[in-house]
Amino acid sequence: MTGNGRPMTRYIRHAAAFCALLLLALLVNAARVQIVQARTYDENPANRRHTIARYGQPRGDIFVGGRPVTGSEDSGEQFRYERTYKNGPLYAPVTGFASQVYGTAFLEDAADGVLAGTDPALSPFPLWNDLARARNPGGHVVTTLDAAAQQAAYSGLGSRRGAVAALEPSTGRILALVSTPSYDPGELSGTDSAVARAWARLNAAANRPMLNRAVHQTYPPGSTFKVVTAAAALDSGVVRDVDAPTESPDPYRLPGSSARLTNEVEGCANASLRYAFQWSCNTVFAGLGVKVGPGDMRSTAAGFGFNDRKLGIPFRVSPSTFDTRVDDAQLALSSIGQYNTRATPLQMAMVAAAVANHGSVRMPRLVERTTTDDGDTVSTPGAPGGPGGPGSRGQRSPGQAMSPATAVQLRELMTDVVAEGTGTNAAIPGATVGGKSGTAQHGIHNSGTPYAWFISWAQADDAVEPAVAVAVVVEDAAADRGDISGGGDAAPIARAVMEAVLDLDPDR
């Protein structure tokens, strides 16, 4: 070392620079891990911190009629807050479940970001939350459900297998969504062995209580599909006068086949559309479908929502289908709701709602709005131009399934069914009710117990427009084949739901 100490100073500077470089490298790496790769580490299944934090605070609630139908309970465990449900089986097709073990379903899944507090829209400073790794309190989801209508549908189905969907025709708001048999989603909350046993039992059950029959099960719609065929016949000009003979033989020989189609009632030979609709003449509607042709039948069915694979409410809805590749014999059967024609109860509620709403189809929606934990609105999925809402697949514009003039005629035909046809069990004093019954065959050689269908709409006598449209399907596999019918089994359930929505004065 020289006397002036310059070499030592140089070494110190080099060491200090090297330490500064190491510190900088550490800072860069920390930034890379905490910012650039944060999502990768957060989503790594081995990282339990995210899951622990997720259940470290109460989950937001799902509301029906201004009251929460969900809650959160402090378990004292590592995954601290467990989901609770009020009237769990009643609302299970809407809420779904939120399980620490098995994840989420239905609204609990579609609105998970809001309910868990992770949706950036819940915070006025979302970027700060990302940097600070903070979590907002869980927000709330306000549904469109009518509590009285939901209860009426659930009570009406009782112990039978089936489903009910009810809509407000002018807006598409879902007023009831019921599937039976149901289950208590609270059984899947927590992490103990009872949860695993409940999951195994529910999934192994022959009656499939976790299947949402209202939106995930498709059925042959049977004669309720004749509303669609009638709309196609009127709009295409195949039928110009609902009271004129239709030149329909009875029995009707399926084109290109020796098979003959018959009816359950008399008077269907060359019957008018009015008579055929009122008494559900298969021969008339099979012939009309062939005369309309596959192109116009497909187009009309699509206008009502068939073959739409993008529908969400906001959770996914199974597509209802009208086969696009059929010969004339298959088209004839498809036109009476058989062959490959399949529909969810929600889809058939949309068909009834379109008739009630001047031919216009409003996209169904289950969420009225989402809010912060203190009630400030976050989104309003149903508002014109509003955001799609939690987990939304996009709120599309309404479509015109039929001309307004055709809708007027179909309203009249559906009213006749309830006034003096197969749907008299749906009549409500003080209201105009339109309906269409259906008995859908299924199984090998149609050996299964038929499904009972009824679709309808109702308008109070002092109201300007119909307030509700309903679709009911009853599987009822325990019933004798001759004891099940749309007008007999399903119509009373539809009537109870419509009465609940109309809430008419009992002294009227």
PDB file of N, CA, C and O in Angstrom, residues 371-401:
ATOM      1  N   THR A 371     -73.068  -5.102  -6.528  1.00  0.00           N
ATOM      2  CA  THR A 371     -72.767  -3.951  -5.677  1.00  0.00           C
ATOM      3  C   THR A 371     -71.516  -4.217  -4.845  1.00  0.00           C
ATOM      4  O   THR A 371     -71.077  -5.371  -4.692  1.00  0.00           O
ATOM      5  N   THR A 372     -70.972  -3.147  -4.280  1.00  0.00           N
ATOM      6  CA  THR A 372     -69.918  -3.295  -3.283  1.00  0.00           C
ATOM      7  C   THR A 372     -70.558  -3.778  -1.984  1.00  0.00           C
ATOM      8  O   THR A 372     -71.786  -3.881  -1.875  1.00  0.00           O
ATOM      9  N   ASP A 373     -69.742  -4.036  -0.973  1.00  0.00           N
ATOM     10  CA  ASP A 373     -70.296  -4.536   0.287  1.00  0.00           C
ATOM     11  C   ASP A 373     -71.180  -3.519   0.980  1.00  0.00           C
ATOM     12  O   ASP A 373     -72.044  -3.874   1.779  1.00  0.00           O
ATOM     13  N   ASP A 374     -70.991  -2.235   0.682  1.00  0.00           N
ATOM     14  CA  ASP A 374     -71.845  -1.221   1.305  1.00  0.00           C
ATOM     15  C   ASP A 374     -72.971  -0.747   0.392  1.00  0.00           C
ATOM     16  O   ASP A 374     -73.621   0.265   0.657  1.00  0.00           O
ATOM     17  N   GLY A 375     -73.206  -1.479  -0.716  1.00  0.00           N
ATOM     18  CA  GLY A 375     -74.395  -1.227  -1.519  1.00  0.00           C
ATOM     19  C   GLY A 375     -74.225  -0.348  -2.739  1.00  0.00           C
ATOM     20  O   GLY A 375     -75.200  -0.135  -3.471  1.00  0.00           O
ATOM     21  N   ASP A 376     -73.028   0.160  -3.010  1.00  0.00           N
ATOM     22  CA  ASP A 376     -72.822   0.982  -4.202  1.00  0.00           C
ATOM     23  C   ASP A 376     -72.838   0.093  -5.440  1.00  0.00           C
ATOM     24  O   ASP A 376     -72.208  -0.967  -5.475  1.00  0.00           O
ATOM     25  N   THR A 377     -73.550   0.527  -6.467  1.00  0.00           N
ATOM     26  CA  THR A 377     -73.690  -0.272  -7.682  1.00  0.00           C
ATOM     27  C   THR A 377     -72.357  -0.390  -8.419  1.00  0.00           C
ATOM     28  O   THR A 377     -71.671   0.602  -8.652  1.00  0.00           O
ATOM     29  N   VAL A 378     -72.011  -1.600  -8.786  1.00  0.00           N
ATOM     30  CA  VAL A 378     -70.814  -1.871  -9.570  1.00  0.00           C
ATOM     31  C   VAL A 378     -71.164  -2.053 -11.034  1.00  0.00           C
ATOM     32  O   VAL A 378     -70.541  -1.492 -11.931  1.00  0.00           O
ATOM     33  N   SER A 379     -72.214  -2.851 -11.315  1.00  0.00           N
ATOM     34  CA  SER A 379     -72.652  -3.055 -12.690  1.00  0.00           C
ATOM     35  C   SER A 379     -74.142  -3.349 -12.709  1.00  0.00           C
ATOM     36  O   SER A 379     -74.710  -3.835 -11.735  1.00  0.00           O
ATOM     37  N   THR A 380     -74.758  -3.038 -13.841  1.00  0.00           N
ATOM     38  CA  THR A 380     -76.183  -3.317 -14.062  1.00  0.00           C
ATOM     39  C   THR A 380     -76.300  -4.017 -15.413  1.00  0.00           C
ATOM     40  O   THR A 380     -76.508  -3.374 -16.448  1.00  0.00           O
ATOM     41  N   PRO A 381     -76.162  -5.331 -15.440  1.00  0.00           N
ATOM     42  CA  PRO A 381     -76.120  -6.069 -16.706  1.00  0.00           C
ATOM     43  C   PRO A 381     -77.332  -5.853 -17.590  1.00  0.00           C
ATOM     44  O   PRO A 381     -77.237  -5.943 -18.806  1.00  0.00           O
ATOM     45  N   GLY A 382     -78.503  -5.563 -16.998  1.00  0.00           N
ATOM     46  CA  GLY A 382     -79.705  -5.435 -17.810  1.00  0.00           C
ATOM     47  C   GLY A 382     -79.931  -4.056 -18.383  1.00  0.00           C
ATOM     48  O   GLY A 382     -80.827  -3.871 -19.207  1.00  0.00           O
ATOM     49  N   ALA A 383     -79.145  -3.067 -17.948  1.00  0.00           N
ATOM     50  CA  ALA A 383     -79.370  -1.708 -18.424  1.00  0.00           C
ATOM     51  C   ALA A 383     -78.920  -1.554 -19.873  1.00  0.00           C
ATOM     52  O   ALA A 383     -77.905  -2.109 -20.273  1.00  0.00           O
ATOM     53  N   PRO A 384     -79.663  -0.796 -20.691  1.00  0.00           N
ATOM     54  CA  PRO A 384     -79.244  -0.584 -22.081  1.00  0.00           C
ATOM     55  C   PRO A 384     -77.856   0.028 -22.131  1.00  0.00           C
ATOM     56  O   PRO A 384     -77.583   1.035 -21.486  1.00  0.00           O
ATOM     57  N   GLY A 385     -76.982  -0.635 -22.862  1.00  0.00           N
ATOM     58  CA  GLY A 385     -75.621  -0.131 -22.978  1.00  0.00           C
ATOM     59  C   GLY A 385     -74.759  -0.425 -21.769  1.00  0.00           C
ATOM     60  O   GLY A 385     -73.610  -0.034 -21.706  1.00  0.00           O
ATOM     61  N   GLY A 386     -75.350  -1.105 -20.762  1.00  0.00           N
ATOM     62  CA  GLY A 386     -74.615  -1.404 -19.547  1.00  0.00           C
ATOM     63  C   GLY A 386     -73.644  -2.544 -19.759  1.00  0.00           C
ATOM     64  O   GLY A 386     -73.686  -3.250 -20.750  1.00  0.00           O
ATOM     65  N   PRO A 387     -72.746  -2.736 -18.800  1.00  0.00           N
ATOM     66  CA  PRO A 387     -71.781  -3.823 -18.907  1.00  0.00           C
ATOM     67  C   PRO A 387     -72.462  -5.163 -18.822  1.00  0.00           C
ATOM     68  O   PRO A 387     -73.576  -5.296 -18.341  1.00  0.00           O
ATOM     69  N   GLY A 388     -71.752  -6.177 -19.275  1.00  0.00           N
ATOM     70  CA  GLY A 388     -72.327  -7.511 -19.313  1.00  0.00           C
ATOM     71  C   GLY A 388     -72.521  -8.140 -17.956  1.00  0.00           C
ATOM     72  O   GLY A 388     -73.311  -9.046 -17.803  1.00  0.00           O
ATOM     73  N   GLY A 389     -71.829  -7.627 -16.922  1.00  0.00           N
ATOM     74  CA  GLY A 389     -72.014  -8.190 -15.603  1.00  0.00           C
ATOM     75  C   GLY A 389     -71.043  -9.319 -15.334  1.00  0.00           C
ATOM     76  O   GLY A 389     -70.197  -9.657 -16.146  1.00  0.00           O
ATOM     77  N   PRO A 390     -71.149  -9.906 -14.153  1.00  0.00           N
ATOM     78  CA  PRO A 390     -70.193 -10.925 -13.731  1.00  0.00           C
ATOM     79  C   PRO A 390     -70.218 -12.144 -14.625  1.00  0.00           C
ATOM     80  O   PRO A 390     -71.264 -12.742 -14.845  1.00  0.00           O
ATOM     81  N   GLY A 391     -69.065 -12.490 -15.156  1.00  0.00           N
ATOM     82  CA  GLY A 391     -68.973 -13.692 -15.967  1.00  0.00           C
ATOM     83  C   GLY A 391     -69.847 -13.661 -17.191  1.00  0.00           C
ATOM     84  O   GLY A 391     -70.185 -14.683 -17.764  1.00  0.00           O
ATOM     85  N   SER A 392     -70.232 -12.471 -17.633  1.00  0.00           N
ATOM     86  CA  SER A 392     -71.219 -12.373 -18.710  1.00  0.00           C
ATOM     87  C   SER A 392     -70.671 -12.882 -20.028  1.00  0.00           C
ATOM     88  O   SER A 392     -69.514 -12.691 -20.359  1.00  0.00           O
ATOM     89  N   ARG A 393     -71.567 -13.511 -20.796  1.00  0.00           N
ATOM     90  CA  ARG A 393     -71.232 -13.914 -22.157  1.00  0.00           C
ATOM     91  C   ARG A 393     -71.717 -12.865 -23.147  1.00  0.00           C
ATOM     92  O   ARG A 393     -71.769 -13.101 -24.339  1.00  0.00           O
ATOM     93  N   GLY A 394     -72.100 -11.712 -22.605  1.00  0.00           N
ATOM     94  CA  GLY A 394     -72.518 -10.621 -23.484  1.00  0.00           C
ATOM     95  C   GLY A 394     -74.030 -10.497 -23.529  1.00  0.00           C
ATOM     96  O   GLY A 394     -74.733 -11.433 -23.849  1.00  0.00           O
ATOM     97  N   GLN A 395     -74.552  -9.321 -23.160  1.00  0.00           N
ATOM     98  CA  GLN A 395     -75.984  -9.081 -23.210  1.00  0.00           C
ATOM     99  C   GLN A 395     -76.326  -8.611 -24.609  1.00  0.00           C
ATOM    100  O   GLN A 395     -76.054  -7.489 -25.000  1.00  0.00           O
ATOM    101  N   ARG A 396     -76.920  -9.502 -25.399  1.00  0.00           N
ATOM    102  CA  ARG A 396     -77.189  -9.169 -26.793  1.00  0.00           C
ATOM    103  C   ARG A 396     -78.515  -8.452 -26.949  1.00  0.00           C
ATOM    104  O   ARG A 396     -79.368  -8.473 -26.073  1.00  0.00           O
ATOM    105  N   SER A 397     -78.690  -7.827 -28.091  1.00  0.00           N
ATOM    106  CA  SER A 397     -79.920  -7.123 -28.379  1.00  0.00           C
ATOM    107  C   SER A 397     -81.030  -8.140 -28.619  1.00  0.00           C
ATOM    108  O   SER A 397     -80.795  -9.260 -29.052  1.00  0.00           O
ATOM    109  N   PRO A 398     -82.287  -7.739 -28.347  1.00  0.00           N
ATOM    110  CA  PRO A 398     -83.397  -8.646 -28.601  1.00  0.00           C
ATOM    111  C   PRO A 398     -83.574  -8.908 -30.087  1.00  0.00           C
ATOM    112  O   PRO A 398     -83.215  -8.092 -30.926  1.00  0.00           O
ATOM    113  N   GLY A 399     -84.139 -10.065 -30.409  1.00  0.00           N
ATOM    114  CA  GLY A 399     -84.417 -10.407 -31.794  1.00  0.00           C
ATOM    115  C   GLY A 399     -85.915 -10.494 -32.021  1.00  0.00           C
ATOM    116  O   GLY A 399     -86.698 -10.576 -31.084  1.00  0.00           O
ATOM    117  N   GLN A 400     -86.315 -10.481 -33.270  1.00  0.00           N
ATOM    118  CA  GLN A 400     -87.731 -10.584 -33.630  1.00  0.00           C
ATOM    119  C   GLN A 400     -87.985 -11.996 -34.138  1.00  0.00           C
ATOM    120  O   GLN A 400     -87.578 -12.366 -35.235  1.00  0.00           O
ATOM    121  N   ALA A 401     -88.648 -12.807 -33.316  1.00  0.00           N
ATOM    122  CA  ALA A 401     -88.904 -14.195 -33.677  1.00  0.00           C
ATOM    123  C   ALA A 401     -90.017 -14.315 -34.702  1.00  0.00           C
ATOM    124  O   ALA A 401     -90.050 -15.272 -35.480  1.00  0.00           O
TER     125      ALA A 401
END
